[in-house]
Amino acid sequence: MSTRLKALNAYRHGLRATRVAFQNDTEVLIAARAKMRSGMLCPPNPKLNTEEQIQHLEDVAVFLRRNLVQGKKVDGTNTKEPRYHLNIHKDTELGDNETVADPTVKVKTKLRARPFKCSDKR
Amino acid sequence: MFRSVCRISSRIAPSAYRTMMGRPVIANTILAQRFYSANLSKDQVSQRVIDVIKAFDKNSPTIANKQISSDTQFHKDLGLDSLDTVELLVAIEEEFDIEIPDKVADDLRSVGETVDYIASNPDAN
């Protein structure tokens, strides 16, 4: 397969992955696709050679599918302890969480979900 | 039975997206087609492909005014570059809820070829 076709196929896989990752979030979906296109025209990491650039985009596509989960605020009135519904889909990577799921094991942690939108200032 | 439920729920979302994008969608018609016919007629496919192409005018607003027939070529007649063509085919995939295999998609250069492929795909709906 020529490099050109490989690049176009990677782009196709990337675009499809944005649909899986950003379903129903039109704003972010459009932004992600615009970013992907600009990345095709002007690669974000010029040090890599062409093959590596293509592999990078393929990896991004896999990451979007497996490792990104959308959260949607369930109850907008509870500002102190907001709750989010997570859209875990069939491609989401689910690790083996047996110890975490075990109710007899109590783990104290200060870690909390840190939800943010792309538009949030950090 | 569960399979059909899954398929319906996965279809509701893209149609909501399309409505947001300003393209009217008659949800009832689409659902009816899904329940009562596995395969779409070529005319239906052709019309929907043309609708997607007309809505795809972000880079070349002139597409909306062009006459589109089955002989129309993406690159030669519509002036789409290779990236545009990939984007258009992904938009068409989303319209019909299918994935066009890479090898097939690489060879689709005209509206007619695309319509033929979709009409021959039993998963298209």
JSON list of C-alpha atoms in Angstrom, two decimals:
[
{"chain": "A", "resi": 1, "resn": "MET", "atom": "CA", "xyz": [0.00, 0.00, 0.00]},
{"chain": "A", "resi": 2, "resn": "SER", "atom": "CA", "xyz": [1.37, 3.39, -0.87]},
{"chain": "A", "resi": 3, "resn": "THR", "atom": "CA", "xyz": [2.16, 5.89, 1.85]},
{"chain": "A", "resi": 4, "resn": "ARG", "atom": "CA", "xyz": [-0.51, 8.17, 0.46]},
{"chain": "A", "resi": 5, "resn": "LEU", "atom": "CA", "xyz": [-3.20, 5.54, 0.87]},
{"chain": "A", "resi": 6, "resn": "LYS", "atom": "CA", "xyz": [-1.93, 4.65, 4.34]},
{"chain": "A", "resi": 7, "resn": "ALA", "atom": "CA", "xyz": [-2.19, 8.29, 5.36]},
{"chain": "A", "resi": 8, "resn": "LEU", "atom": "CA", "xyz": [-5.71, 8.61, 3.98]},
{"chain": "A", "resi": 9, "resn": "ASN", "atom": "CA", "xyz": [-6.79, 5.41, 5.70]},
{"chain": "A", "resi": 10, "resn": "ALA", "atom": "CA", "xyz": [-5.35, 6.65, 8.98]},
{"chain": "A", "resi": 11, "resn": "TYR", "atom": "CA", "xyz": [-7.34, 9.85, 8.50]},
{"chain": "A", "resi": 12, "resn": "ARG", "atom": "CA", "xyz": [-10.48, 7.79, 7.88]},
{"chain": "A", "resi": 13, "resn": "HIS", "atom": "CA", "xyz": [-9.88, 5.76, 11.05]},
{"chain": "A", "resi": 14, "resn": "GLY", "atom": "CA", "xyz": [-9.31, 8.96, 12.98]},
{"chain": "A", "resi": 15, "resn": "LEU", "atom": "CA", "xyz": [-12.54, 10.53, 11.75]},
{"chain": "A", "resi": 16, "resn": "ARG", "atom": "CA", "xyz": [-14.51, 7.41, 12.63]},
{"chain": "A", "resi": 17, "resn": "ALA", "atom": "CA", "xyz": [-12.95, 7.37, 16.09]},
{"chain": "A", "resi": 18, "resn": "THR", "atom": "CA", "xyz": [-14.06, 10.95, 16.71]},
{"chain": "A", "resi": 19, "resn": "ARG", "atom": "CA", "xyz": [-17.63, 9.84, 16.09]},
{"chain": "A", "resi": 20, "resn": "VAL", "atom": "CA", "xyz": [-17.30, 7.07, 18.68]},
{"chain": "A", "resi": 21, "resn": "ALA", "atom": "CA", "xyz": [-15.59, 9.30, 21.23]},
{"chain": "A", "resi": 22, "resn": "PHE", "atom": "CA", "xyz": [-17.65, 12.47, 20.81]},
{"chain": "A", "resi": 23, "resn": "GLN", "atom": "CA", "xyz": [-21.07, 11.07, 19.96]},
{"chain": "A", "resi": 24, "resn": "ASN", "atom": "CA", "xyz": [-23.77, 13.73, 20.51]},
{"chain": "A", "resi": 25, "resn": "ASP", "atom": "CA", "xyz": [-21.21, 16.37, 21.45]},
{"chain": "A", "resi": 26, "resn": "THR", "atom": "CA", "xyz": [-21.36, 18.21, 18.16]},
{"chain": "A", "resi": 27, "resn": "GLU", "atom": "CA", "xyz": [-19.17, 21.10, 19.23]},
{"chain": "A", "resi": 28, "resn": "VAL", "atom": "CA", "xyz": [-16.25, 18.94, 20.30]},
{"chain": "A", "resi": 29, "resn": "LEU", "atom": "CA", "xyz": [-16.78, 16.53, 17.41]},
{"chain": "A", "resi": 30, "resn": "ILE", "atom": "CA", "xyz": [-16.43, 19.32, 14.87]},
{"chain": "A", "resi": 31, "resn": "ALA", "atom": "CA", "xyz": [-13.45, 20.77, 16.71]},
{"chain": "A", "resi": 32, "resn": "ALA", "atom": "CA", "xyz": [-11.73, 17.37, 16.84]},
{"chain": "A", "resi": 33, "resn": "ARG", "atom": "CA", "xyz": [-12.26, 16.81, 13.15]},
{"chain": "A", "resi": 34, "resn": "ALA", "atom": "CA", "xyz": [-11.01, 20.27, 12.27]},
{"chain": "A", "resi": 35, "resn": "LYS", "atom": "CA", "xyz": [-7.92, 19.61, 14.37]},
{"chain": "A", "resi": 36, "resn": "MET", "atom": "CA", "xyz": [-7.37, 16.27, 12.68]},
{"chain": "A", "resi": 37, "resn": "ARG", "atom": "CA", "xyz": [-7.56, 17.87, 9.28]},
{"chain": "A", "resi": 38, "resn": "SER", "atom": "CA", "xyz": [-5.11, 20.59, 10.21]},
{"chain": "A", "resi": 39, "resn": "GLY", "atom": "CA", "xyz": [-2.84, 17.82, 11.51]},
{"chain": "A", "resi": 40, "resn": "MET", "atom": "CA", "xyz": [-3.03, 16.12, 8.12]},
{"chain": "A", "resi": 41, "resn": "LEU", "atom": "CA", "xyz": [-2.05, 19.33, 6.35]},
{"chain": "A", "resi": 42, "resn": "CYS", "atom": "CA", "xyz": [0.56, 20.42, 8.86]},
{"chain": "A", "resi": 43, "resn": "PRO", "atom": "CA", "xyz": [1.83, 17.61, 11.09]},
{"chain": "A", "resi": 44, "resn": "PRO", "atom": "CA", "xyz": [1.98, 18.58, 14.77]},
{"chain": "A", "resi": 45, "resn": "ASN", "atom": "CA", "xyz": [5.33, 16.86, 15.30]},
{"chain": "A", "resi": 46, "resn": "PRO", "atom": "CA", "xyz": [7.55, 17.60, 12.28]},
{"chain": "A", "resi": 47, "resn": "LYS", "atom": "CA", "xyz": [10.47, 15.63, 13.69]},
{"chain": "A", "resi": 48, "resn": "LEU", "atom": "CA", "xyz": [8.79, 12.31, 12.99]},
{"chain": "A", "resi": 49, "resn": "ASN", "atom": "CA", "xyz": [9.10, 10.75, 9.57]},
{"chain": "A", "resi": 50, "resn": "THR", "atom": "CA", "xyz": [6.05, 10.09, 7.44]},
{"chain": "A", "resi": 51, "resn": "GLU", "atom": "CA", "xyz": [5.53, 6.50, 8.59]},
{"chain": "A", "resi": 52, "resn": "GLU", "atom": "CA", "xyz": [5.70, 7.59, 12.22]},
{"chain": "A", "resi": 53, "resn": "GLN", "atom": "CA", "xyz": [3.24, 10.42, 11.58]},
{"chain": "A", "resi": 54, "resn": "ILE", "atom": "CA", "xyz": [0.77, 7.94, 10.12]},
{"chain": "A", "resi": 55, "resn": "GLN", "atom": "CA", "xyz": [1.29, 5.54, 13.02]},
{"chain": "A", "resi": 56, "resn": "HIS", "atom": "CA", "xyz": [0.73, 8.42, 15.42]},
{"chain": "A", "resi": 57, "resn": "LEU", "atom": "CA", "xyz": [-2.67, 9.18, 13.91]},
{"chain": "A", "resi": 58, "resn": "GLU", "atom": "CA", "xyz": [-3.60, 5.49, 14.01]},
{"chain": "A", "resi": 59, "resn": "ASP", "atom": "CA", "xyz": [-2.67, 5.48, 17.69]},
{"chain": "A", "resi": 60, "resn": "VAL", "atom": "CA", "xyz": [-4.74, 8.59, 18.31]},
{"chain": "A", "resi": 61, "resn": "ALA", "atom": "CA", "xyz": [-7.70, 6.85, 16.69]},
{"chain": "A", "resi": 62, "resn": "VAL", "atom": "CA", "xyz": [-7.28, 3.81, 18.96]},
{"chain": "A", "resi": 63, "resn": "PHE", "atom": "CA", "xyz": [-6.88, 6.04, 22.01]},
{"chain": "A", "resi": 64, "resn": "LEU", "atom": "CA", "xyz": [-10.04, 7.98, 21.22]},
{"chain": "A", "resi": 65, "resn": "ARG", "atom": "CA", "xyz": [-12.01, 4.76, 20.95]},
{"chain": "A", "resi": 66, "resn": "ARG", "atom": "CA", "xyz": [-10.63, 2.95, 23.97]},
{"chain": "A", "resi": 67, "resn": "ASN", "atom": "CA", "xyz": [-9.48, 5.47, 26.50]},
{"chain": "A", "resi": 68, "resn": "LEU", "atom": "CA", "xyz": [-11.83, 8.38, 26.29]},
{"chain": "A", "resi": 69, "resn": "VAL", "atom": "CA", "xyz": [-15.18, 8.37, 28.01]},
{"chain": "A", "resi": 70, "resn": "GLN", "atom": "CA", "xyz": [-17.76, 11.12, 27.82]},
{"chain": "A", "resi": 71, "resn": "GLY", "atom": "CA", "xyz": [-19.37, 12.32, 31.00]},
{"chain": "A", "resi": 72, "resn": "LYS", "atom": "CA", "xyz": [-22.68, 14.09, 31.16]},
{"chain": "A", "resi": 73, "resn": "LYS", "atom": "CA", "xyz": [-23.86, 15.91, 34.25]},
{"chain": "A", "resi": 74, "resn": "VAL", "atom": "CA", "xyz": [-26.90, 14.13, 35.59]},
{"chain": "A", "resi": 75, "resn": "ASP", "atom": "CA", "xyz": [-28.26, 16.53, 38.18]},
{"chain": "A", "resi": 76, "resn": "GLY", "atom": "CA", "xyz": [-27.43, 20.15, 37.46]},
{"chain": "A", "resi": 77, "resn": "THR", "atom": "CA", "xyz": [-28.82, 21.46, 40.76]},
{"chain": "A", "resi": 78, "resn": "ASN", "atom": "CA", "xyz": [-26.36, 19.68, 43.05]},
{"chain": "A", "resi": 79, "resn": "THR", "atom": "CA", "xyz": [-23.30, 21.87, 42.62]},
{"chain": "A", "resi": 80, "resn": "LYS", "atom": "CA", "xyz": [-21.42, 20.57, 45.66]},
{"chain": "A", "resi": 81, "resn": "GLU", "atom": "CA", "xyz": [-21.28, 16.97, 44.56]},
{"chain": "A", "resi": 82, "resn": "PRO", "atom": "CA", "xyz": [-22.00, 16.94, 40.87]},
{"chain": "A", "resi": 83, "resn": "ARG", "atom": "CA", "xyz": [-22.72, 13.55, 39.35]},
{"chain": "A", "resi": 84, "resn": "TYR", "atom": "CA", "xyz": [-21.84, 12.47, 35.87]},
{"chain": "A", "resi": 85, "resn": "HIS", "atom": "CA", "xyz": [-23.24, 9.77, 33.69]},
{"chain": "A", "resi": 86, "resn": "LEU", "atom": "CA", "xyz": [-20.35, 8.06, 31.88]},
{"chain": "A", "resi": 87, "resn": "ASN", "atom": "CA", "xyz": [-20.93, 6.87, 28.37]},
{"chain": "A", "resi": 88, "resn": "ILE", "atom": "CA", "xyz": [-18.97, 3.63, 28.43]},
{"chain": "A", "resi": 89, "resn": "HIS", "atom": "CA", "xyz": [-19.35, 2.00, 25.02]},
{"chain": "A", "resi": 90, "resn": "LYS", "atom": "CA", "xyz": [-18.30, -1.29, 23.49]},
{"chain": "A", "resi": 91, "resn": "ASP", "atom": "CA", "xyz": [-14.82, -0.08, 22.52]},
{"chain": "A", "resi": 92, "resn": "THR", "atom": "CA", "xyz": [-14.01, 1.41, 25.92]},
{"chain": "A", "resi": 93, "resn": "GLU", "atom": "CA", "xyz": [-11.03, -0.34, 27.49]},
{"chain": "A", "resi": 94, "resn": "LEU", "atom": "CA", "xyz": [-12.14, -1.94, 30.71]},
{"chain": "A", "resi": 95, "resn": "GLY", "atom": "CA", "xyz": [-9.22, -3.15, 32.79]},
{"chain": "A", "resi": 96, "resn": "ASP", "atom": "CA", "xyz": [-9.39, -5.85, 35.38]},
{"chain": "A", "resi": 97, "resn": "ASN", "atom": "CA", "xyz": [-10.70, -3.96, 38.39]},
{"chain": "A", "resi": 98, "resn": "GLU", "atom": "CA", "xyz": [-11.47, -6.84, 40.69]},
{"chain": "A", "resi": 99, "resn": "THR", "atom": "CA", "xyz": [-9.66, -5.44, 43.71]},
{"chain": "A", "resi": 100, "resn": "VAL", "atom": "CA", "xyz": [-11.27, -2.05, 43.26]},
{"chain": "A", "resi": 101, "resn": "ALA", "atom": "CA", "xyz": [-14.71, -3.57, 42.89]},
{"chain": "A", "resi": 102, "resn": "ASP", "atom": "CA", "xyz": [-14.28, -5.74, 45.98]},
{"chain": "A", "resi": 103, "resn": "PRO", "atom": "CA", "xyz": [-16.44, -4.07, 48.67]},
{"chain": "A", "resi": 104, "resn": "THR", "atom": "CA", "xyz": [-14.45, -5.70, 51.51]},
{"chain": "A", "resi": 105, "resn": "VAL", "atom": "CA", "xyz": [-11.29, -3.84, 50.57]},
{"chain": "A", "resi": 106, "resn": "LYS", "atom": "CA", "xyz": [-11.37, -0.24, 51.74]},
{"chain": "A", "resi": 107, "resn": "VAL", "atom": "CA", "xyz": [-8.99, 2.05, 50.02]},
{"chain": "A", "resi": 108, "resn": "LYS", "atom": "CA", "xyz": [-8.66, 5.62, 51.20]},
{"chain": "A", "resi": 109, "resn": "THR", "atom": "CA", "xyz": [-7.87, 8.01, 48.45]},
{"chain": "A", "resi": 110, "resn": "LYS", "atom": "CA", "xyz": [-7.96, 11.69, 47.83]},
{"chain": "A", "resi": 111, "resn": "LEU", "atom": "CA", "xyz": [-8.26, 11.16, 44.12]},
{"chain": "A", "resi": 112, "resn": "ARG", "atom": "CA", "xyz": [-11.39, 12.55, 42.59]},
{"chain": "A", "resi": 113, "resn": "ALA", "atom": "CA", "xyz": [-12.71, 12.73, 39.11]},
{"chain": "A", "resi": 114, "resn": "ARG", "atom": "CA", "xyz": [-11.72, 16.03, 37.65]},
{"chain": "A", "resi": 115, "resn": "PRO", "atom": "CA", "xyz": [-14.23, 16.76, 34.95]},
{"chain": "A", "resi": 116, "resn": "PHE", "atom": "CA", "xyz": [-13.49, 19.59, 32.59]},
{"chain": "A", "resi": 117, "resn": "LYS", "atom": "CA", "xyz": [-14.59, 20.80, 29.24]},
{"chain": "A", "resi": 118, "resn": "CYS", "atom": "CA", "xyz": [-12.25, 21.92, 26.50]},
{"chain": "A", "resi": 119, "resn": "SER", "atom": "CA", "xyz": [-13.66, 25.42, 26.94]},
{"chain": "A", "resi": 120, "resn": "ASP", "atom": "CA", "xyz": [-12.82, 25.54, 30.66]},
{"chain": "A", "resi": 121, "resn": "LYS", "atom": "CA", "xyz": [-9.96, 27.74, 31.73]},
{"chain": "A", "resi": 122, "resn": "ARG", "atom": "CA", "xyz": [-7.48, 25.88, 33.86]},
{"chain": "B", "resi": 1, "resn": "MET", "atom": "CA", "xyz": [-34.97, -8.79, 19.86]},
{"chain": "B", "resi": 2, "resn": "PHE", "atom": "CA", "xyz": [-32.28, -7.05, 21.83]},
{"chain": "B", "resi": 3, "resn": "ARG", "atom": "CA", "xyz": [-30.30, -6.55, 18.70]},
{"chain": "B", "resi": 4, "resn": "SER", "atom": "CA", "xyz": [-33.05, -4.52, 17.12]},
{"chain": "B", "resi": 5, "resn": "VAL", "atom": "CA", "xyz": [-33.31, -2.36, 20.24]},
{"chain": "B", "resi": 6, "resn": "CYS", "atom": "CA", "xyz": [-29.60, -1.68, 20.11]},
{"chain": "B", "resi": 7, "resn": "ARG", "atom": "CA", "xyz": [-29.77, -0.74, 16.50]},
{"chain": "B", "resi": 8, "resn": "ILE", "atom": "CA", "xyz": [-32.57, 1.70, 17.07]},
{"chain": "B", "resi": 9, "resn": "SER", "atom": "CA", "xyz": [-30.86, 3.41, 19.96]},
{"chain": "B", "resi": 10, "resn": "SER", "atom": "CA", "xyz": [-27.63, 3.71, 18.04]},
{"chain": "B", "resi": 11, "resn": "ARG", "atom": "CA", "xyz": [-29.51, 5.34, 15.19]},
{"chain": "B", "resi": 12, "resn": "ILE", "atom": "CA", "xyz": [-31.36, 7.92, 17.22]},
{"chain": "B", "resi": 13, "resn": "ALA", "atom": "CA", "xyz": [-28.18, 9.74, 18.07]},
{"chain": "B", "resi": 14, "resn": "PRO", "atom": "CA", "xyz": [-26.90, 10.41, 14.53]},
{"chain": "B", "resi": 15, "resn": "SER", "atom": "CA", "xyz": [-30.32, 11.61, 13.46]},
{"chain": "B", "resi": 16, "resn": "ALA", "atom": "CA", "xyz": [-30.34, 14.10, 16.32]},
{"chain": "B", "resi": 17, "resn": "TYR", "atom": "CA", "xyz": [-26.96, 15.27, 15.16]},
{"chain": "B", "resi": 18, "resn": "ARG", "atom": "CA", "xyz": [-28.20, 15.76, 11.65]},
{"chain": "B", "resi": 19, "resn": "THR", "atom": "CA", "xyz": [-31.15, 17.78, 12.82]},
{"chain": "B", "resi": 20, "resn": "MET", "atom": "CA", "xyz": [-28.76, 20.01, 14.71]},
{"chain": "B", "resi": 21, "resn": "MET", "atom": "CA", "xyz": [-26.70, 20.46, 11.61]},
{"chain": "B", "resi": 22, "resn": "GLY", "atom": "CA", "xyz": [-29.73, 21.94, 9.92]},
{"chain": "B", "resi": 23, "resn": "ARG", "atom": "CA", "xyz": [-30.66, 19.01, 7.74]},
{"chain": "B", "resi": 24, "resn": "PRO", "atom": "CA", "xyz": [-34.25, 18.00, 8.26]},
{"chain": "B", "resi": 25, "resn": "VAL", "atom": "CA", "xyz": [-34.62, 14.32, 8.98]},
{"chain": "B", "resi": 26, "resn": "ILE", "atom": "CA", "xyz": [-37.88, 12.48, 8.87]},
{"chain": "B", "resi": 27, "resn": "ALA", "atom": "CA", "xyz": [-37.15, 10.05, 11.66]},
{"chain": "B", "resi": 28, "resn": "ASN", "atom": "CA", "xyz": [-40.34, 8.09, 11.20]},
{"chain": "B", "resi": 29, "resn": "THR", "atom": "CA", "xyz": [-39.59, 7.28, 7.60]},
{"chain": "B", "resi": 30, "resn": "ILE", "atom": "CA", "xyz": [-36.11, 6.09, 8.46]},
{"chain": "B", "resi": 31, "resn": "LEU", "atom": "CA", "xyz": [-37.34, 3.90, 11.29]},
{"chain": "B", "resi": 32, "resn": "ALA", "atom": "CA", "xyz": [-40.08, 2.49, 9.07]},
{"chain": "B", "resi": 33, "resn": "GLN", "atom": "CA", "xyz": [-37.52, 1.57, 6.45]},
{"chain": "B", "resi": 34, "resn": "ARG", "atom": "CA", "xyz": [-35.46, -0.13, 9.09]},
{"chain": "B", "resi": 35, "resn": "PHE", "atom": "CA", "xyz": [-38.30, -2.33, 10.25]},
{"chain": "B", "resi": 36, "resn": "TYR", "atom": "CA", "xyz": [-39.81, -3.26, 6.94]},
{"chain": "B", "resi": 37, "resn": "SER", "atom": "CA", "xyz": [-36.99, -3.50, 4.45]},
{"chain": "B", "resi": 38, "resn": "ALA", "atom": "CA", "xyz": [-33.49, -4.84, 4.74]},
{"chain": "B", "resi": 39, "resn": "ASN", "atom": "CA", "xyz": [-32.29, -3.41, 1.47]},
{"chain": "B", "resi": 40, "resn": "LEU", "atom": "CA", "xyz": [-32.75, 0.06, 0.13]},
{"chain": "B", "resi": 41, "resn": "SER", "atom": "CA", "xyz": [-33.67, 0.83, -3.43]},
{"chain": "B", "resi": 42, "resn": "LYS", "atom": "CA", "xyz": [-31.03, 2.42, -5.57]},
{"chain": "B", "resi": 43, "resn": "ASP", "atom": "CA", "xyz": [-33.10, 5.59, -5.98]},
{"chain": "B", "resi": 44, "resn": "GLN", "atom": "CA", "xyz": [-33.37, 6.05, -2.24]},
{"chain": "B", "resi": 45, "resn": "VAL", "atom": "CA", "xyz": [-29.66, 5.48, -1.78]},
{"chain": "B", "resi": 46, "resn": "SER", "atom": "CA", "xyz": [-28.84, 7.84, -4.59]},
{"chain": "B", "resi": 47, "resn": "GLN", "atom": "CA", "xyz": [-31.06, 10.61, -3.21]},
{"chain": "B", "resi": 48, "resn": "ARG", "atom": "CA", "xyz": [-29.59, 10.34, 0.27]},
{"chain": "B", "resi": 49, "resn": "VAL", "atom": "CA", "xyz": [-26.02, 10.25, -1.03]},
{"chain": "B", "resi": 50, "resn": "ILE", "atom": "CA", "xyz": [-26.74, 13.42, -3.03]},
{"chain": "B", "resi": 51, "resn": "ASP", "atom": "CA", "xyz": [-28.25, 15.06, 0.06]},
{"chain": "B", "resi": 52, "resn": "VAL", "atom": "CA", "xyz": [-25.09, 14.29, 2.04]},
{"chain": "B", "resi": 53, "resn": "ILE", "atom": "CA", "xyz": [-22.92, 15.70, -0.75]},
{"chain": "B", "resi": 54, "resn": "LYS", "atom": "CA", "xyz": [-25.01, 18.88, -0.93]},
{"chain": "B", "resi": 55, "resn": "ALA", "atom": "CA", "xyz": [-24.71, 19.35, 2.82]},
{"chain": "B", "resi": 56, "resn": "PHE", "atom": "CA", "xyz": [-20.97, 18.84, 2.55]},
{"chain": "B", "resi": 57, "resn": "ASP", "atom": "CA", "xyz": [-20.05, 22.32, 1.44]},
{"chain": "B", "resi": 58, "resn": "LYS", "atom": "CA", "xyz": [-17.59, 23.50, 4.04]},
{"chain": "B", "resi": 59, "resn": "ASN", "atom": "CA", "xyz": [-14.74, 23.96, 1.60]},
{"chain": "B", "resi": 60, "resn": "SER", "atom": "CA", "xyz": [-16.51, 24.52, -1.65]},
{"chain": "B", "resi": 61, "resn": "PRO", "atom": "CA", "xyz": [-19.85, 26.24, -1.20]},
{"chain": "B", "resi": 62, "resn": "THR", "atom": "CA", "xyz": [-20.46, 25.82, -4.92]},
{"chain": "B", "resi": 63, "resn": "ILE", "atom": "CA", "xyz": [-21.29, 22.12, -4.51]},
{"chain": "B", "resi": 64, "resn": "ALA", "atom": "CA", "xyz": [-24.79, 22.98, -3.35]},
{"chain": "B", "resi": 65, "resn": "ASN", "atom": "CA", "xyz": [-25.57, 24.50, -6.75]},
{"chain": "B", "resi": 66, "resn": "LYS", "atom": "CA", "xyz": [-24.03, 21.76, -8.86]},
{"chain": "B", "resi": 67, "resn": "GLN", "atom": "CA", "xyz": [-25.96, 19.15, -10.74]},
{"chain": "B", "resi": 68, "resn": "ILE", "atom": "CA", "xyz": [-25.04, 15.81, -9.26]},
{"chain": "B", "resi": 69, "resn": "SER", "atom": "CA", "xyz": [-25.57, 12.62, -11.26]},
{"chain": "B", "resi": 70, "resn": "SER", "atom": "CA", "xyz": [-24.21, 9.12, -10.89]},
{"chain": "B", "resi": 71, "resn": "ASP", "atom": "CA", "xyz": [-21.36, 10.06, -13.23]},
{"chain": "B", "resi": 72, "resn": "THR", "atom": "CA", "xyz": [-20.22, 12.91, -11.02]},
{"chain": "B", "resi": 73, "resn": "GLN", "atom": "CA", "xyz": [-16.67, 12.39, -9.80]},
{"chain": "B", "resi": 74, "resn": "PHE", "atom": "CA", "xyz": [-15.62, 13.63, -6.39]},
{"chain": "B", "resi": 75, "resn": "HIS", "atom": "CA", "xyz": [-12.30, 15.04, -7.49]},
{"chain": "B", "resi": 76, "resn": "LYS", "atom": "CA", "xyz": [-12.83, 16.01, -11.10]},
{"chain": "B", "resi": 77, "resn": "ASP", "atom": "CA", "xyz": [-16.38, 17.37, -10.95]},
{"chain": "B", "resi": 78, "resn": "LEU", "atom": "CA", "xyz": [-16.80, 18.45, -7.34]},
{"chain": "B", "resi": 79, "resn": "GLY", "atom": "CA", "xyz": [-13.25, 19.68, -6.83]},
{"chain": "B", "resi": 80, "resn": "LEU", "atom": "CA", "xyz": [-12.76, 17.69, -3.65]},
{"chain": "B", "resi": 81, "resn": "ASP", "atom": "CA", "xyz": [-9.19, 16.89, -2.64]},
{"chain": "B", "resi": 82, "resn": "SER", "atom": "CA", "xyz": [-8.19, 13.54, -1.16]},
{"chain": "B", "resi": 83, "resn": "LEU", "atom": "CA", "xyz": [-8.88, 14.62, 2.42]},
{"chain": "B", "resi": 84, "resn": "ASP", "atom": "CA", "xyz": [-12.29, 16.02, 1.44]},
{"chain": "B", "resi": 85, "resn": "THR", "atom": "CA", "xyz": [-13.13, 12.73, -0.25]},
{"chain": "B", "resi": 86, "resn": "VAL", "atom": "CA", "xyz": [-12.28, 10.77, 2.91]},
{"chain": "B", "resi": 87, "resn": "GLU", "atom": "CA", "xyz": [-14.43, 13.16, 4.96]},
{"chain": "B", "resi": 88, "resn": "LEU", "atom": "CA", "xyz": [-17.32, 12.87, 2.52]},
{"chain": "B", "resi": 89, "resn": "LEU", "atom": "CA", "xyz": [-17.17, 9.07, 2.57]},
{"chain": "B", "resi": 90, "resn": "VAL", "atom": "CA", "xyz": [-17.17, 9.06, 6.37]},
{"chain": "B", "resi": 91, "resn": "ALA", "atom": "CA", "xyz": [-20.22, 11.35, 6.31]},
{"chain": "B", "resi": 92, "resn": "ILE", "atom": "CA", "xyz": [-21.91, 8.93, 3.91]},
{"chain": "B", "resi": 93, "resn": "GLU", "atom": "CA", "xyz": [-20.97, 5.99, 6.18]},
{"chain": "B", "resi": 94, "resn": "GLU", "atom": "CA", "xyz": [-22.65, 7.78, 9.06]},
{"chain": "B", "resi": 95, "resn": "GLU", "atom": "CA", "xyz": [-25.75, 8.46, 6.99]},
{"chain": "B", "resi": 96, "resn": "PHE", "atom": "CA", "xyz": [-26.17, 4.75, 6.21]},
{"chain": "B", "resi": 97, "resn": "ASP", "atom": "CA", "xyz": [-24.80, 3.42, 9.48]},
{"chain": "B", "resi": 98, "resn": "ILE", "atom": "CA", "xyz": [-22.12, 1.28, 7.82]},
{"chain": "B", "resi": 99, "resn": "GLU", "atom": "CA", "xyz": [-18.36, 1.14, 7.56]},
{"chain": "B", "resi": 100, "resn": "ILE", "atom": "CA", "xyz": [-16.98, 1.02, 4.06]},
{"chain": "B", "resi": 101, "resn": "PRO", "atom": "CA", "xyz": [-13.87, -1.21, 4.11]},
{"chain": "B", "resi": 102, "resn": "ASP", "atom": "CA", "xyz": [-10.66, 0.68, 3.38]},
{"chain": "B", "resi": 103, "resn": "LYS", "atom": "CA", "xyz": [-9.96, -1.25, 0.20]},
{"chain": "B", "resi": 104, "resn": "VAL", "atom": "CA", "xyz": [-13.38, -0.41, -1.22]},
{"chain": "B", "resi": 105, "resn": "ALA", "atom": "CA", "xyz": [-13.30, 3.20, -0.08]},
{"chain": "B", "resi": 106, "resn": "ASP", "atom": "CA", "xyz": [-9.93, 3.77, -1.76]},
{"chain": "B", "resi": 107, "resn": "ASP", "atom": "CA", "xyz": [-11.49, 2.95, -5.12]},
{"chain": "B", "resi": 108, "resn": "LEU", "atom": "CA", "xyz": [-14.69, 4.96, -4.81]},
{"chain": "B", "resi": 109, "resn": "ARG", "atom": "CA", "xyz": [-14.28, 7.98, -7.04]},
{"chain": "B", "resi": 110, "resn": "SER", "atom": "CA", "xyz": [-17.76, 8.77, -8.28]},
{"chain": "B", "resi": 111, "resn": "VAL", "atom": "CA", "xyz": [-21.27, 9.13, -6.93]},
{"chain": "B", "resi": 112, "resn": "GLY", "atom": "CA", "xyz": [-22.42, 6.14, -8.99]},
{"chain": "B", "resi": 113, "resn": "GLU", "atom": "CA", "xyz": [-19.76, 3.80, -7.60]},
{"chain": "B", "resi": 114, "resn": "THR", "atom": "CA", "xyz": [-20.63, 4.85, -4.06]},
{"chain": "B", "resi": 115, "resn": "VAL", "atom": "CA", "xyz": [-24.36, 4.34, -4.61]},
{"chain": "B", "resi": 116, "resn": "ASP", "atom": "CA", "xyz": [-23.71, 0.91, -6.14]},
{"chain": "B", "resi": 117, "resn": "TYR", "atom": "CA", "xyz": [-21.63, -0.14, -3.17]},
{"chain": "B", "resi": 118, "resn": "ILE", "atom": "CA", "xyz": [-24.19, 1.02, -0.60]},
{"chain": "B", "resi": 119, "resn": "ALA", "atom": "CA", "xyz": [-27.09, -0.57, -2.47]},
{"chain": "B", "resi": 120, "resn": "SER", "atom": "CA", "xyz": [-25.15, -3.86, -2.49]},
{"chain": "B", "resi": 121, "resn": "ASN", "atom": "CA", "xyz": [-24.41, -3.66, 1.24]},
{"chain": "B", "resi": 122, "resn": "PRO", "atom": "CA", "xyz": [-27.07, -5.52, 3.23]},
{"chain": "B", "resi": 123, "resn": "ASP", "atom": "CA", "xyz": [-26.18, -3.62, 6.44]},
{"chain": "B", "resi": 124, "resn": "ALA", "atom": "CA", "xyz": [-26.98, -0.22, 4.97]},
{"chain": "B", "resi": 125, "resn": "ASN", "atom": "CA", "xyz": [-30.07, 1.37, 6.39]}
]
